[in-house]
Short mmCIF file of C-alpha atoms in Angstrom, two decimals:
data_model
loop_
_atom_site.label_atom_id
_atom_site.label_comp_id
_atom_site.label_asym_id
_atom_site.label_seq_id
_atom_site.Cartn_x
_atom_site.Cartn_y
_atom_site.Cartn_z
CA UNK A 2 24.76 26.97 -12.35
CA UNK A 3 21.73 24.48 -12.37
CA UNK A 4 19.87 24.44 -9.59
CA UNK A 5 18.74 20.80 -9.84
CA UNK A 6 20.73 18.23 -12.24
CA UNK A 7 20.07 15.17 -13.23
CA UNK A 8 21.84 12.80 -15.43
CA UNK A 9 21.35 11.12 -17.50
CA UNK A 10 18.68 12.89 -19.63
CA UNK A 11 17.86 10.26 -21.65
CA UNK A 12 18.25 6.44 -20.95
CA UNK A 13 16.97 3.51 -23.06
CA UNK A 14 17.64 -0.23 -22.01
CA UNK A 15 16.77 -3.40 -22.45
CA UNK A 16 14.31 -5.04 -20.12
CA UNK A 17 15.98 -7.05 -17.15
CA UNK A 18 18.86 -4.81 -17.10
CA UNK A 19 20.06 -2.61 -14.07
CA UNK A 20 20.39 1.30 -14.11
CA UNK A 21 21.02 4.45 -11.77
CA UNK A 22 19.79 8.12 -12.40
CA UNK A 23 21.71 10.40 -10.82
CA UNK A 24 20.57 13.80 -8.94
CA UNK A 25 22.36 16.43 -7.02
CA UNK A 26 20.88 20.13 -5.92
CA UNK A 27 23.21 23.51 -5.16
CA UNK A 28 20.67 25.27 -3.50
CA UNK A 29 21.52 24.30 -0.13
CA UNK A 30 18.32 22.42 0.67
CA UNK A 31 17.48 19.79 3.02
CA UNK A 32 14.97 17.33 1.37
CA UNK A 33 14.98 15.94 -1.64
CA UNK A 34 12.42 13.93 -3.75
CA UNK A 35 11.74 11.46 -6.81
CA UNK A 36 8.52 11.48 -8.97
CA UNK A 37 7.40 9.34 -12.04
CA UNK A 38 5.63 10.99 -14.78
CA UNK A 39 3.87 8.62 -16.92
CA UNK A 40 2.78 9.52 -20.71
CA UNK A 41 0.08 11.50 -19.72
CA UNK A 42 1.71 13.39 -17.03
CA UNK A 43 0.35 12.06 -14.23
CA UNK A 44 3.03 12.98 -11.34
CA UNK A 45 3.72 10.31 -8.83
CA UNK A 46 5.68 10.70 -5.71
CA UNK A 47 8.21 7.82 -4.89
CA UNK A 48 10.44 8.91 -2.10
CA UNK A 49 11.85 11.66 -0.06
CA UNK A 50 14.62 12.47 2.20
CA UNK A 51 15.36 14.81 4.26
CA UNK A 52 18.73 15.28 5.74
CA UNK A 53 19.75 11.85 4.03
CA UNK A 54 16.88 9.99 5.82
CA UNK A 55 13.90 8.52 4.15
CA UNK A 56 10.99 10.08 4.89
CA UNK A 57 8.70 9.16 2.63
CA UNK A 58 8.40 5.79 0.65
CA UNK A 59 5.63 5.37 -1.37
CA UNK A 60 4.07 1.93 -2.84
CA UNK A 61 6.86 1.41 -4.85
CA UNK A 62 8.23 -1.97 -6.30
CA UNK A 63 11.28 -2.94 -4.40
CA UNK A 64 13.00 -3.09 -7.38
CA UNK A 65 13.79 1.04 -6.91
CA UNK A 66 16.10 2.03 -4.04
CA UNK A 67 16.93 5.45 -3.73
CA UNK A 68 20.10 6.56 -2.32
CA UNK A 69 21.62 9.92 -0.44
CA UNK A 70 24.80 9.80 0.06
CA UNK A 71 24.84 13.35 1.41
CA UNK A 72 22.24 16.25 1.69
CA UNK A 73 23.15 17.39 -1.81
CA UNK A 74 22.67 13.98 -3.37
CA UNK A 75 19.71 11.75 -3.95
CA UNK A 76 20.22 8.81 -6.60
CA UNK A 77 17.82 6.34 -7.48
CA UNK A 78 18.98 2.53 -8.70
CA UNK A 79 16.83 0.09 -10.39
CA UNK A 80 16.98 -3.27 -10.83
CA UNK A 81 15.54 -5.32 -13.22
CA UNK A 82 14.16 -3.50 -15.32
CA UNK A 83 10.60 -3.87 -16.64
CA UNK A 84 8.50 -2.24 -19.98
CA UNK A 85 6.14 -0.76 -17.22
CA UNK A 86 9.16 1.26 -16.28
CA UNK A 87 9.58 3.26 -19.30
CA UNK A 88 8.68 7.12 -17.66
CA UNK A 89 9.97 10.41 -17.05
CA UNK A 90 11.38 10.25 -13.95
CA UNK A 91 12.25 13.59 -11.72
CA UNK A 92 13.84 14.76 -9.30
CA UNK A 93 13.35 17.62 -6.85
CA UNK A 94 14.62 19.48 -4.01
CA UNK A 95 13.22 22.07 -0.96
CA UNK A 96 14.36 23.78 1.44
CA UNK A 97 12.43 21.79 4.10
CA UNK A 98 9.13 19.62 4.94
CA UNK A 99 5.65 21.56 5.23
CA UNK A 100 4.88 24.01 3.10
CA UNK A 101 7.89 24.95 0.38
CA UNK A 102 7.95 24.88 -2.94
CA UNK A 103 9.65 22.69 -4.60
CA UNK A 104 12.91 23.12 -7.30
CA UNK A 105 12.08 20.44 -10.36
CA UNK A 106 15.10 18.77 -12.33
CA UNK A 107 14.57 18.36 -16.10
CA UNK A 108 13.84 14.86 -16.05
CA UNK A 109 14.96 11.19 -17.18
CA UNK A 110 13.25 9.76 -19.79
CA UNK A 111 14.11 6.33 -19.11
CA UNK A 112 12.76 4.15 -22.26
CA UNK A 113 12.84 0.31 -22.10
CA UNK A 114 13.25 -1.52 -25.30
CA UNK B 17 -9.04 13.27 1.97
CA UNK B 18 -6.18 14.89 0.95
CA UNK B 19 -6.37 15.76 -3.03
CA UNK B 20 -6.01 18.10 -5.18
CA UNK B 21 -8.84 18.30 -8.08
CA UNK B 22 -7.81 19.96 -11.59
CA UNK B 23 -10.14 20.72 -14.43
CA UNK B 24 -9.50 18.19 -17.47
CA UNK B 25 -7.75 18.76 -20.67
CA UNK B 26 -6.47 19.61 -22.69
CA UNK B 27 -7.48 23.48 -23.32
CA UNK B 28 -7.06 24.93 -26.96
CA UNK B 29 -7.52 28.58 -26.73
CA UNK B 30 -7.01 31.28 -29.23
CA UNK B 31 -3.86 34.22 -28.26
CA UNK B 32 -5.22 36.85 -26.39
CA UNK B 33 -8.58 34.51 -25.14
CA UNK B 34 -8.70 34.68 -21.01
CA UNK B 35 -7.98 31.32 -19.84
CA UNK B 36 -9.33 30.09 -16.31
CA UNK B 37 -7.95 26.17 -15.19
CA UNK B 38 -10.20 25.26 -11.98
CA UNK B 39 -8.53 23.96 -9.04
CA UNK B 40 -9.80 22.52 -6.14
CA UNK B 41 -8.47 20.92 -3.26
CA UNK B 42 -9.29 18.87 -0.25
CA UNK B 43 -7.86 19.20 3.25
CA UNK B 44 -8.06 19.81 6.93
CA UNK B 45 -6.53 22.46 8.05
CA UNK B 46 -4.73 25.48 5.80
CA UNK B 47 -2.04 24.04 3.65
CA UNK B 48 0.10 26.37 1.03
CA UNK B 49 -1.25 26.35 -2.31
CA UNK B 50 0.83 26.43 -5.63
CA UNK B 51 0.47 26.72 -9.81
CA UNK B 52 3.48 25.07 -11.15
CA UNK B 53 3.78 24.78 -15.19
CA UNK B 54 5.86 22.35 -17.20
CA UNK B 55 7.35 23.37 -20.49
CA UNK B 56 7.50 20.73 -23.13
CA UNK B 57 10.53 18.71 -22.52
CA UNK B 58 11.26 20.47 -19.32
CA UNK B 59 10.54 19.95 -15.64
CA UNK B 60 8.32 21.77 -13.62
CA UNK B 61 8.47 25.65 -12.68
CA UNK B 62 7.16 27.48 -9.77
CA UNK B 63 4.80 29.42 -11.28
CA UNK B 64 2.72 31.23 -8.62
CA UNK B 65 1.99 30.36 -4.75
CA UNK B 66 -0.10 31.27 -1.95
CA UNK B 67 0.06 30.40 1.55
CA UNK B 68 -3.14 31.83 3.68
CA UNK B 69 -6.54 32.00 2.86
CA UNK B 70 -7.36 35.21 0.83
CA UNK B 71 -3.59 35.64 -0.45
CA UNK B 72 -3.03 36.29 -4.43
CA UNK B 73 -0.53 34.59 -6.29
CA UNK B 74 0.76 36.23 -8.85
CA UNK B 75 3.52 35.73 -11.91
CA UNK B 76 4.02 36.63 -15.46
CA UNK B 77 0.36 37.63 -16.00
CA UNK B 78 -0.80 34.67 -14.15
CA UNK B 79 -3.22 34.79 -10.65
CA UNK B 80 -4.86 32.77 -8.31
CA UNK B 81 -6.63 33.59 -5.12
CA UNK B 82 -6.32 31.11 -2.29
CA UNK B 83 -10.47 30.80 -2.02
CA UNK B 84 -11.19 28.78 1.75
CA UNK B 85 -14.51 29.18 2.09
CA UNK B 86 -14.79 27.43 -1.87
CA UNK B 87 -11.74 25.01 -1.22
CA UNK B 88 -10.23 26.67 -4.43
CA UNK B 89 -7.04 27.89 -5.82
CA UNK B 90 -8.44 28.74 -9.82
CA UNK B 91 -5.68 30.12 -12.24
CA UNK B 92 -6.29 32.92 -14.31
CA UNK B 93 -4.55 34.66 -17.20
CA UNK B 94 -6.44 37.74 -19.14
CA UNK B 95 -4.66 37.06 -22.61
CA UNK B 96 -2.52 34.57 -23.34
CA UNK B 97 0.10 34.52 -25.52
CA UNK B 98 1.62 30.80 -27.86
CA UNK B 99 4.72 31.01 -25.39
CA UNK B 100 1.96 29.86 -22.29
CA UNK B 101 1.25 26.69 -24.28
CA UNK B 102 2.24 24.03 -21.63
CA UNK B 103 1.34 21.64 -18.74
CA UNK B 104 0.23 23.33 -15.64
CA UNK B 105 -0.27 21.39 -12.12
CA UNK B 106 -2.35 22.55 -9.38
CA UNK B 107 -0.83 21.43 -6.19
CA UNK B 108 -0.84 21.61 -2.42
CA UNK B 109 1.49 21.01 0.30
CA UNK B 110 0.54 19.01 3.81
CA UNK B 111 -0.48 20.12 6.64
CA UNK B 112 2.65 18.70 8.82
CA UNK B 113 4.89 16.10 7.47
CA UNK B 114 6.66 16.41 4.05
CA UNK B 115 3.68 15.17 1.45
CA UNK B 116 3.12 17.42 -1.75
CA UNK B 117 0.18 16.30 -3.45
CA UNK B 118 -0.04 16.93 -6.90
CA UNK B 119 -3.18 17.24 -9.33
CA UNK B 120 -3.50 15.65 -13.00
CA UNK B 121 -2.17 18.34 -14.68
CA UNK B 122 -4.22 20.54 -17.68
CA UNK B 123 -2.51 20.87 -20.93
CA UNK B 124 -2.86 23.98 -22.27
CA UNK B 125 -2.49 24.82 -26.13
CA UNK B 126 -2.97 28.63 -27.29
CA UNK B 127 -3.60 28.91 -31.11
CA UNK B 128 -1.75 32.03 -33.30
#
């Protein structure tokens, strides 16, 4: 029934190590996002595709690749993992580019030990 | 430049006090305007929206009046209750192209 899932909800790690956060949206939309929210909830967009292509790719260590294996889908992988990282990370979806709102996931709080 | 500017918190303010959060924003052209609040331990909401110049947004007791001429998009409440205690973002869309630009976010904390 959620519109916008992510999992996992919670993620602690050690430094160095790799992870993925998962995210897929029912809603039928065509573009879908990632933000980091940092402990004082500044929201920063990292990427967005739309239709599976990347459309926007923000300055973003290389170390983060998203991936969308389909319209529904948008997963983001990172490697080596850094204290920096630690975050809430989110995902979101719209219908389209321009001016729609957007549908917010409940977040990864990703915590590196 | 494309921003969107948000009046600092956080906000303490007493159940049943009026609550105003400026917003202000910085653009060419008319993008669509939004109020989106964030629950503790939850993502953000939709709250309220506006698309043209003059247009009222309006949701559970919340406004906001897409101001052009003033570049503004202020949120208002008459009373508020504990349950509006939360994070709420000002934010704007693009003109053309896919960016949503976000402001800083003003915590808001409302007092039995």
């Amino acid at each position: 029934d959620t519109a916008v899932s992510q999992t996992p909800k919670y993620l602690v790690t050690q430094m160095g190590n790799d992870k993925s956060i998962k995210c897929e949206q029912n809603l039928g939309h065509d573009t879908m996002y990632w933000y980091k929210q940092d402990s004082k909830k500044f929201l920063k967009i990292m990427f967005s595709y739309n239709n599976k292509e990347l459309i926007i790719n923000e300055t973003v260590p290389n170390r983060f690749s998203p991936k969308s294996p389909d319209k529904a889908h948008l997963n983001l992988h990172i490697n080596s993992l850094e204290l920096g990282d630690s975050a809430v990370y989110f995902c979101a979806s719209s219908p389209g580019t321009g001016g729609f709102s957007q549908h917010f996931g409940d977040g990864t709080r990703l915590s590196i030990l | 430049g494309n921003s969107v500017t948000q009046m600092e918190g956080p906000v303490t303010l007493s159940e049943e006090a009026f609550l105003t959060i400026n917003c202000t924003y910085t653009a060419t052209g008319y993008p669509s305007l939004f109020w989106y609040v964030q629950y503790p331990g939850e993502g953000l909401q939709l709250l309220l929206k506006a698309t043209k110049a003059d247009d009222k947004g309006s949701n559970k007791g919340f406004e906001a009046t897409y101001r052009k001429e003033t570049t503004s998009f202020h949120l208002e409440k008459g009373s508020v209750q504990v349950s509006d205690s939360a994070v709420y973002f000002c934010a704007r869309s693009a003109n053309t192209g896919n960016q949503f630009y976000f402001g800083t976010g003003t915590s808001l904390t409302v007092i039995p």
